[in-house]
Short mmCIF file of C-alpha atoms in Angstrom, two decimals:
data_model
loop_
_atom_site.label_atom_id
_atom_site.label_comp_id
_atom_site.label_asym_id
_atom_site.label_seq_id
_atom_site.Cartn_x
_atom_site.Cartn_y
_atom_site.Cartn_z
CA UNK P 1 60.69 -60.28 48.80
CA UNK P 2 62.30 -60.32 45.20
CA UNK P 3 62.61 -62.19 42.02
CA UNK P 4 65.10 -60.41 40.02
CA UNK P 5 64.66 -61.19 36.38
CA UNK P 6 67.67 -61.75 34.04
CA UNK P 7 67.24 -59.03 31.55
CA UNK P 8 70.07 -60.15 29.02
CA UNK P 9 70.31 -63.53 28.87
CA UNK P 10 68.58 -66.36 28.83
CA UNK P 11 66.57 -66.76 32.26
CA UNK P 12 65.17 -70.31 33.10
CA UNK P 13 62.49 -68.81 35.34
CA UNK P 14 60.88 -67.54 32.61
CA UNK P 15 60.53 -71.32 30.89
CA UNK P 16 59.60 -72.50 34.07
CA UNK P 17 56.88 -70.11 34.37
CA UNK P 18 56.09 -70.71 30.83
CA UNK P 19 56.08 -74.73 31.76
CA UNK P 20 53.45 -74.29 34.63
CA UNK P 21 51.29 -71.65 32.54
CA UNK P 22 51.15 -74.52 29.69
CA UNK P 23 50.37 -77.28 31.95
CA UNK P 24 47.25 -74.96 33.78
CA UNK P 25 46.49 -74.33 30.16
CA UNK P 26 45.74 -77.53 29.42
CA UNK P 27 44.53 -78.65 32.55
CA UNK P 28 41.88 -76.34 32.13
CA UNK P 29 40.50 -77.56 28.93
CA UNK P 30 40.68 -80.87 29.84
CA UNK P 31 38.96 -80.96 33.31
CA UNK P 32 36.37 -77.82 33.05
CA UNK P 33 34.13 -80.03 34.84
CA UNK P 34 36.38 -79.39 37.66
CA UNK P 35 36.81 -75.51 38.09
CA UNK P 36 34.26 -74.81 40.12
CA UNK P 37 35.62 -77.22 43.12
CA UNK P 38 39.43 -76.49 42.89
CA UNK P 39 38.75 -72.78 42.08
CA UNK P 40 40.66 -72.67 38.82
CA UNK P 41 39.32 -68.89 38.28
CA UNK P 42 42.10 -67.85 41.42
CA UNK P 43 44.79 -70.19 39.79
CA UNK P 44 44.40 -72.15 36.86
CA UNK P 45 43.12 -69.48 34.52
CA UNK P 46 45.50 -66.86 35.32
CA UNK P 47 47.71 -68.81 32.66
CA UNK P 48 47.03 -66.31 29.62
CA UNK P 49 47.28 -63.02 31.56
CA UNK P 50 51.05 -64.51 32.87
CA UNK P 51 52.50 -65.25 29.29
CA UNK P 52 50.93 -61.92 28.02
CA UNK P 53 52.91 -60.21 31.09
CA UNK P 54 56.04 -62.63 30.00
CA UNK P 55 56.01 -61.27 26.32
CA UNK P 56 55.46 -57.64 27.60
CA UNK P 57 59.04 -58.52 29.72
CA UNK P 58 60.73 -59.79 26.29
CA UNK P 59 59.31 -56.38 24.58
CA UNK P 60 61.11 -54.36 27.30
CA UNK P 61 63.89 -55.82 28.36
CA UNK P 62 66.55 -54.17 26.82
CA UNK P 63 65.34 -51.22 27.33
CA UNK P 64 64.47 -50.82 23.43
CA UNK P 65 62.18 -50.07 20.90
CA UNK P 66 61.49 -53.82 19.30
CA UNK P 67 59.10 -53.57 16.54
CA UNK P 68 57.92 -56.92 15.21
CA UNK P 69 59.31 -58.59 12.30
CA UNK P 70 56.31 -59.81 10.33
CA UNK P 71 58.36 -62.70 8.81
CA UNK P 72 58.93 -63.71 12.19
CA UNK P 73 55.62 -63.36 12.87
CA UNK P 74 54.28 -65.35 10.25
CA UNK P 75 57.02 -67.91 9.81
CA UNK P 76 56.43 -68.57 13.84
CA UNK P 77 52.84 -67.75 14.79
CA UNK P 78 51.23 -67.48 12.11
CA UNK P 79 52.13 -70.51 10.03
CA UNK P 80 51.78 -73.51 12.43
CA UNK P 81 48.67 -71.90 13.51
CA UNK P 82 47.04 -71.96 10.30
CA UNK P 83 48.40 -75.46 9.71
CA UNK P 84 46.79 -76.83 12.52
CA UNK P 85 43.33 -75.05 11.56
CA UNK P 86 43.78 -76.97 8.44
CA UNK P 87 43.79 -80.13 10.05
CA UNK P 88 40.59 -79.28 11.61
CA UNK P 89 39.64 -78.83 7.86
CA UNK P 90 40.41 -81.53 6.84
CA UNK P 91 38.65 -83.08 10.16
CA UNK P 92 35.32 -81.33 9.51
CA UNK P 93 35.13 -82.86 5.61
CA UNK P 94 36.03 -86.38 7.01
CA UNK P 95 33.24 -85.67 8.90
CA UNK P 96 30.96 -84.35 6.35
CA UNK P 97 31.33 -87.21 4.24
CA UNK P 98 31.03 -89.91 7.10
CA UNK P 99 28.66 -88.63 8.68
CA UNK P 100 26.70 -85.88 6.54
CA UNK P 101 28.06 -82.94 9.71
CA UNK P 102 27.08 -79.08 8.00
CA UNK P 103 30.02 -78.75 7.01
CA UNK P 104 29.46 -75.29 5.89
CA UNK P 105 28.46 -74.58 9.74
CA UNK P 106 31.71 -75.61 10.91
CA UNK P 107 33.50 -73.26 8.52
CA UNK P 108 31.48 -70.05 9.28
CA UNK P 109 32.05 -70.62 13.45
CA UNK P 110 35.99 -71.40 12.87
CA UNK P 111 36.08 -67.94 10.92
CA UNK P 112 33.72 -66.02 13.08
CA UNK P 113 35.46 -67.71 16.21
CA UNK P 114 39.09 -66.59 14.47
CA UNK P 115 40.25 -70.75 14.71
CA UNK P 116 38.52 -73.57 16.19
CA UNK P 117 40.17 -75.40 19.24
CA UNK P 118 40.08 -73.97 23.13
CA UNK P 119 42.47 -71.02 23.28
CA UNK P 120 42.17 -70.08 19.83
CA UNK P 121 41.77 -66.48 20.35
CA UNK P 122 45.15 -66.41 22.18
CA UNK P 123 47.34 -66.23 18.90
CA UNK P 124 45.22 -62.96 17.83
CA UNK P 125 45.81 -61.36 21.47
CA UNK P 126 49.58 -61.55 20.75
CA UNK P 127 49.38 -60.98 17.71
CA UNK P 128 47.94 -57.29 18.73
CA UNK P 129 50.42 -57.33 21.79
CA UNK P 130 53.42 -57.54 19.26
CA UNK P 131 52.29 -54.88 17.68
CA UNK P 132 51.44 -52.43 20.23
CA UNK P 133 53.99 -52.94 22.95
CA UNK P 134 56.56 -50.76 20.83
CA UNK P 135 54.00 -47.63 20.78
CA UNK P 136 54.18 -47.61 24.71
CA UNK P 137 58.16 -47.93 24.97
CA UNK P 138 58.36 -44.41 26.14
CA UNK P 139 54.79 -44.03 28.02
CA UNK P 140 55.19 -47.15 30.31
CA UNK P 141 58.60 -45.64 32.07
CA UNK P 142 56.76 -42.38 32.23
CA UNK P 143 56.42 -41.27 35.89
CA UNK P 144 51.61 -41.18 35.48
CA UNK P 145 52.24 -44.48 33.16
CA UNK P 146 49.80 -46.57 36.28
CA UNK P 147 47.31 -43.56 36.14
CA UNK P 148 47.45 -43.92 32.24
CA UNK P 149 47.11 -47.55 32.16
CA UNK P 150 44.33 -47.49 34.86
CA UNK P 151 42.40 -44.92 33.55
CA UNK P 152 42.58 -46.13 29.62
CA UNK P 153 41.65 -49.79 31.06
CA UNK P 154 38.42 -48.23 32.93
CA UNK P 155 37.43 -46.04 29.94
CA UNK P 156 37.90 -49.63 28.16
CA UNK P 157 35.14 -51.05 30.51
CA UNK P 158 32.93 -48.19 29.62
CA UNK P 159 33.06 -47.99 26.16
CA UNK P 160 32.61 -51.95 25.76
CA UNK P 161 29.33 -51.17 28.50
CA UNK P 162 28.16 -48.51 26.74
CA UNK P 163 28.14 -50.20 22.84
CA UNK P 164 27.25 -53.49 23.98
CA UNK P 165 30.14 -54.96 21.98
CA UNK P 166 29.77 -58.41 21.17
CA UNK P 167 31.41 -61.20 22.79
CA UNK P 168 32.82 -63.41 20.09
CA UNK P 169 34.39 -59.53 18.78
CA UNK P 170 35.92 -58.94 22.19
CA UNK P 171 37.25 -62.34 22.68
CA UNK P 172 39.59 -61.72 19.50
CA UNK P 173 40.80 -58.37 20.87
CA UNK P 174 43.44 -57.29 23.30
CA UNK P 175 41.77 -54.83 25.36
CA UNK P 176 40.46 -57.04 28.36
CA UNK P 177 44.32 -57.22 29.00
CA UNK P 178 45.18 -54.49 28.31
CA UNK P 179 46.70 -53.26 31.50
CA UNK P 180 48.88 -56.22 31.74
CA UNK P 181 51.42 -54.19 29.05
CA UNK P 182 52.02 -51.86 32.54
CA UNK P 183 52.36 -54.54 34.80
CA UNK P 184 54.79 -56.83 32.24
CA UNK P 185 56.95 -53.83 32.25
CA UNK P 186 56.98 -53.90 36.24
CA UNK P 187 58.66 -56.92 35.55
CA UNK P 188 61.14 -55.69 33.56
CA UNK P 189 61.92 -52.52 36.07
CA UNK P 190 61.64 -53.94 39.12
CA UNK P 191 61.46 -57.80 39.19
CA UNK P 192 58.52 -60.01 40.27
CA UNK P 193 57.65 -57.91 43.91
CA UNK P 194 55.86 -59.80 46.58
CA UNK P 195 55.78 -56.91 49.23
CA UNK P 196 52.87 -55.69 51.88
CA UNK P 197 51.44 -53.55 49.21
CA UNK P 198 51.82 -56.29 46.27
CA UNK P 199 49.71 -58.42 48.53
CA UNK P 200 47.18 -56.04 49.44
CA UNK P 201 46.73 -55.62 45.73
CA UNK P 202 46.94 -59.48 45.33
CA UNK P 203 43.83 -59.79 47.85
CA UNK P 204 42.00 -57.58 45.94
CA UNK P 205 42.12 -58.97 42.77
CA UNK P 206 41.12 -62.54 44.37
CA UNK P 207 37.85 -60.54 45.90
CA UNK P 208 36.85 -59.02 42.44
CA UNK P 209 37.67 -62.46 41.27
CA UNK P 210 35.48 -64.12 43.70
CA UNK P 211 32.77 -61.63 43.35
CA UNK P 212 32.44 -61.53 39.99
CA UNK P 213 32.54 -65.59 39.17
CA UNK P 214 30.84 -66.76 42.38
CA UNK P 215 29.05 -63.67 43.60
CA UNK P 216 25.39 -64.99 41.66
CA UNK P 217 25.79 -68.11 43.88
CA UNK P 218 24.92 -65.50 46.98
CA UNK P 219 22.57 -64.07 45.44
CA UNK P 220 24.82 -61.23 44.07
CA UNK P 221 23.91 -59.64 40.44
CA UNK P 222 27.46 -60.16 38.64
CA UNK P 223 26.81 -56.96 36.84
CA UNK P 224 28.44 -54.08 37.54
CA UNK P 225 28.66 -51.94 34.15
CA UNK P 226 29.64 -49.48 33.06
CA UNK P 227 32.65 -49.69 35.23
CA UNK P 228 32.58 -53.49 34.64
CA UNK P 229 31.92 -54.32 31.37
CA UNK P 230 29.16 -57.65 31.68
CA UNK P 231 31.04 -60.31 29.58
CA UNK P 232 31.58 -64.55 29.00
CA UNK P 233 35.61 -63.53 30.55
CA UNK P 234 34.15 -62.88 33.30
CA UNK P 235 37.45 -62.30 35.91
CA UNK P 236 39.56 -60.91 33.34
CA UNK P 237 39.53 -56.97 34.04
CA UNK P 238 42.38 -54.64 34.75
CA UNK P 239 41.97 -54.94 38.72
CA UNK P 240 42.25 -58.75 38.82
CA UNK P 241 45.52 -59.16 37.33
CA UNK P 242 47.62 -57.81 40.74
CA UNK P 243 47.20 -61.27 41.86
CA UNK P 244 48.96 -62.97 38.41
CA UNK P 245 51.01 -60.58 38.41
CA UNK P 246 52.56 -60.60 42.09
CA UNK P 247 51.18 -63.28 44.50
CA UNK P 248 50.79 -65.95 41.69
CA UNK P 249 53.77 -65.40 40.01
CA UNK P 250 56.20 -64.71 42.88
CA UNK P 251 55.41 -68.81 44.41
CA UNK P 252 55.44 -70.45 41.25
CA UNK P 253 58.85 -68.95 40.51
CA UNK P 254 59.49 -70.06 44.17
CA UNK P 255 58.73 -73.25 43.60
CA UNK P 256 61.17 -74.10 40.97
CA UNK P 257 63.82 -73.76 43.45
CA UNK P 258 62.51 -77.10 44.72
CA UNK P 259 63.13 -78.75 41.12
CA UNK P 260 65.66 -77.19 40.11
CA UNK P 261 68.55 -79.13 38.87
CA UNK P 262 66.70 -82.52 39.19
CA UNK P 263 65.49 -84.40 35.71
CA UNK P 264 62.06 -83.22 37.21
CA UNK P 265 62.85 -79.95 36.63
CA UNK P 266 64.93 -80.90 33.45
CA UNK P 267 61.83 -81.42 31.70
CA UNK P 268 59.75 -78.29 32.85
CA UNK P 269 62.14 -76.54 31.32
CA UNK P 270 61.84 -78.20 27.90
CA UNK P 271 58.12 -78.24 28.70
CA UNK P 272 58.06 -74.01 28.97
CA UNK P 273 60.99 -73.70 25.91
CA UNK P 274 57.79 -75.93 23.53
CA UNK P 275 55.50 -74.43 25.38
CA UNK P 276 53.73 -72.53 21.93
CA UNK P 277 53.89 -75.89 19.71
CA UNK P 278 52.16 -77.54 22.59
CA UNK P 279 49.92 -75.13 22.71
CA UNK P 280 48.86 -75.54 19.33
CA UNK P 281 48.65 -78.78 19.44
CA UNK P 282 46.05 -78.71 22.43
CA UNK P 283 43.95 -77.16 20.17
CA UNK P 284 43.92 -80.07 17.65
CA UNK P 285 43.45 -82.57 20.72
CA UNK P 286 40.78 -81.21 22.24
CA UNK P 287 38.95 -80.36 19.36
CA UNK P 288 39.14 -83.50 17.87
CA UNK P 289 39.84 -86.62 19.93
CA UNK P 290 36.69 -87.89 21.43
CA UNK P 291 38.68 -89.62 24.10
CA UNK P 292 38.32 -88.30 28.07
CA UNK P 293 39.57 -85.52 29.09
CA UNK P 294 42.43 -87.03 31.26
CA UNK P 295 43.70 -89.39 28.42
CA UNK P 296 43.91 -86.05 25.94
CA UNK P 297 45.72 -83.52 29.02
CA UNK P 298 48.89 -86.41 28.43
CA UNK P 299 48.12 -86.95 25.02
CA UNK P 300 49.05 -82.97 24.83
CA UNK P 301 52.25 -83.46 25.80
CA UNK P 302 53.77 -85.62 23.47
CA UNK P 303 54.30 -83.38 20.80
CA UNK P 304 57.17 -82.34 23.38
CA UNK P 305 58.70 -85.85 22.13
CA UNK P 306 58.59 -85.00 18.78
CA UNK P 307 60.67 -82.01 18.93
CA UNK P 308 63.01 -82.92 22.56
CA UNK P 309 63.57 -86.52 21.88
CA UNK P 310 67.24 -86.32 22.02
CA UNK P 311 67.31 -84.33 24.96
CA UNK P 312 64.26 -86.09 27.13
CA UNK P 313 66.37 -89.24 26.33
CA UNK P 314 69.38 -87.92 27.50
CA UNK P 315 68.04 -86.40 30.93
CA UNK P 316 66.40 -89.97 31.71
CA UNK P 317 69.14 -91.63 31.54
CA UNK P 318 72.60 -90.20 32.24
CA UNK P 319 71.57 -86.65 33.86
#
């Protein structure tokens, strides 16, 4: 079975992937007290590995060296990212004089953490997957690119083992996903695969998974290093991705075949194309509001009004 990706145009799977990735996103931040009972590890945090895998397919799909414009970079990424840290600012002295909060304190964690707000470390990931998805143009349709990618990913496990590397330091870098540059390109070559082999690999990945976030619960150590590196991201290693990157995928893209052409599926699609400003603004929400987490998951999601009035008003009522 086959999901051929439009390489050249614009392709609404990819905003309806990037809808459902946004939604788990925040879903996860706003019900954490839930992810041990509906298994979010096998679902609901495979968000970030999926829209690394969907920039590597935007790197690669014409079949061209794309270096990153750093005005782009900033003017996009960059910018509104910093502008909502500000706010947090801005928060944190409201709070100081209020309330006499160390300020000071707050500063030094939202530098050391590189932002405050949950998912903060994703804008430095792709930041370094911008610029080091050109460098592997050539290697990634080379014939040994999986051996490359799976041996440089398990030398990446040993080295972190070996020098003990910090975990707010390797929560800012790209290297846990490191072999999701191969797999995005996958995309790009072949389409998202669910096959006999795609699925053995997919089955895999949900047993590491399953070992390594549940296995203490049986009595199981969780540590496996040097070939493991022992870290706070616990499922997110080079072998776990398969299931992301095949099973995952391959029914969510499915799925939109159910919505597709209904308002429902209207607005996932506006949902994924604002998927990054409601990203940011998550980080605001949940950093901030001190209302329930239910109440602040739709609160998230009405940024989308601010920039798709026009068009949510139109698909309500005459689509």
């Amino acid at each position: 079975m086959l999901i051929k990706l439009n390489k050249w145009g614009h392709e609404p799977l990819i905003d309806y992937l990037k809808a459902i990735c946004i939604i788990m996103v925040v879903i996860s931040h706003g019900t954490g007290e839930a992810r041990d009972v509906l298994l979010y590890p096998f679902w609901i945090d495979q968000a970030v590995p999926i829209f690394l895998m969907i920039q590597v397919f935007h790197a690669y799909k014409r079949d061209t060296v794309n270096y990153p414009s750093f005005s782009k970079l900033w003017s996009r990424i960059m910018k509104p990212f910093l502008a909502i840290q500000c706010l947090m600012v801005v928060y944190y002295l409201i709070r100081y004089f209020l309330k006499n909060e160390d300020f000071t304190e707050n500063m030094l964690l939202l530098v050391k953490n590189g932002g405050h707000g949950p998912g903060s470390y994703y804008i430095w990931i792709y930041l370094q997957f911008s610029i080091i998805l050109p460098l592997f143009t050539k290697l990634v349709k080379k014939s040994y690119a999986a051996a490359y990618f799976i041996g440089c990913s398990i030398g990446i496990e040993i080295i972190c083992s070996y020098i003990d590397m910090p975990d707010y330091i390797y929560r800012l870098l790209f290297l846990r996903y490191f072999f999701l540059v191969y797999l995005g390109y996958l995309w790009v070559k072949r389409g998202i695969v669910l096959n006999k082999i795609n699925i053995l690999l997919s089955i895999i990945s949900i047993t590491a998974i399953g070992l390594l976030y549940y296995g203490k619960s049986f009595g199981l150590t969780g540590e496996y290093e040097p070939l493991v590196f022992t870290t706070d991201w616990t499922i997110f290693h080079w072998f776990s991705y398969f299931l992301p990157w095949s099973f995952l995928s391959f029914f969510i893209c499915k799925s939109y075949k159910k919505v597709e052409g209904s308002k429902i599926g209207a607005i996932l699609l506006l949902v994924g194309k604002r998927s990054f400003e409601i990203f940011l603004f998550q980080m605001l929400v949940f950093q901030v509001s001190p209302l329930p987490g239910s109440i602040n998951i739709i609160l998230c999601f009405l940024v989308l009004a601010v920039y798709e009035r026009a068009t949510i008003k139109n698909i309500i009522f005459y689509k």
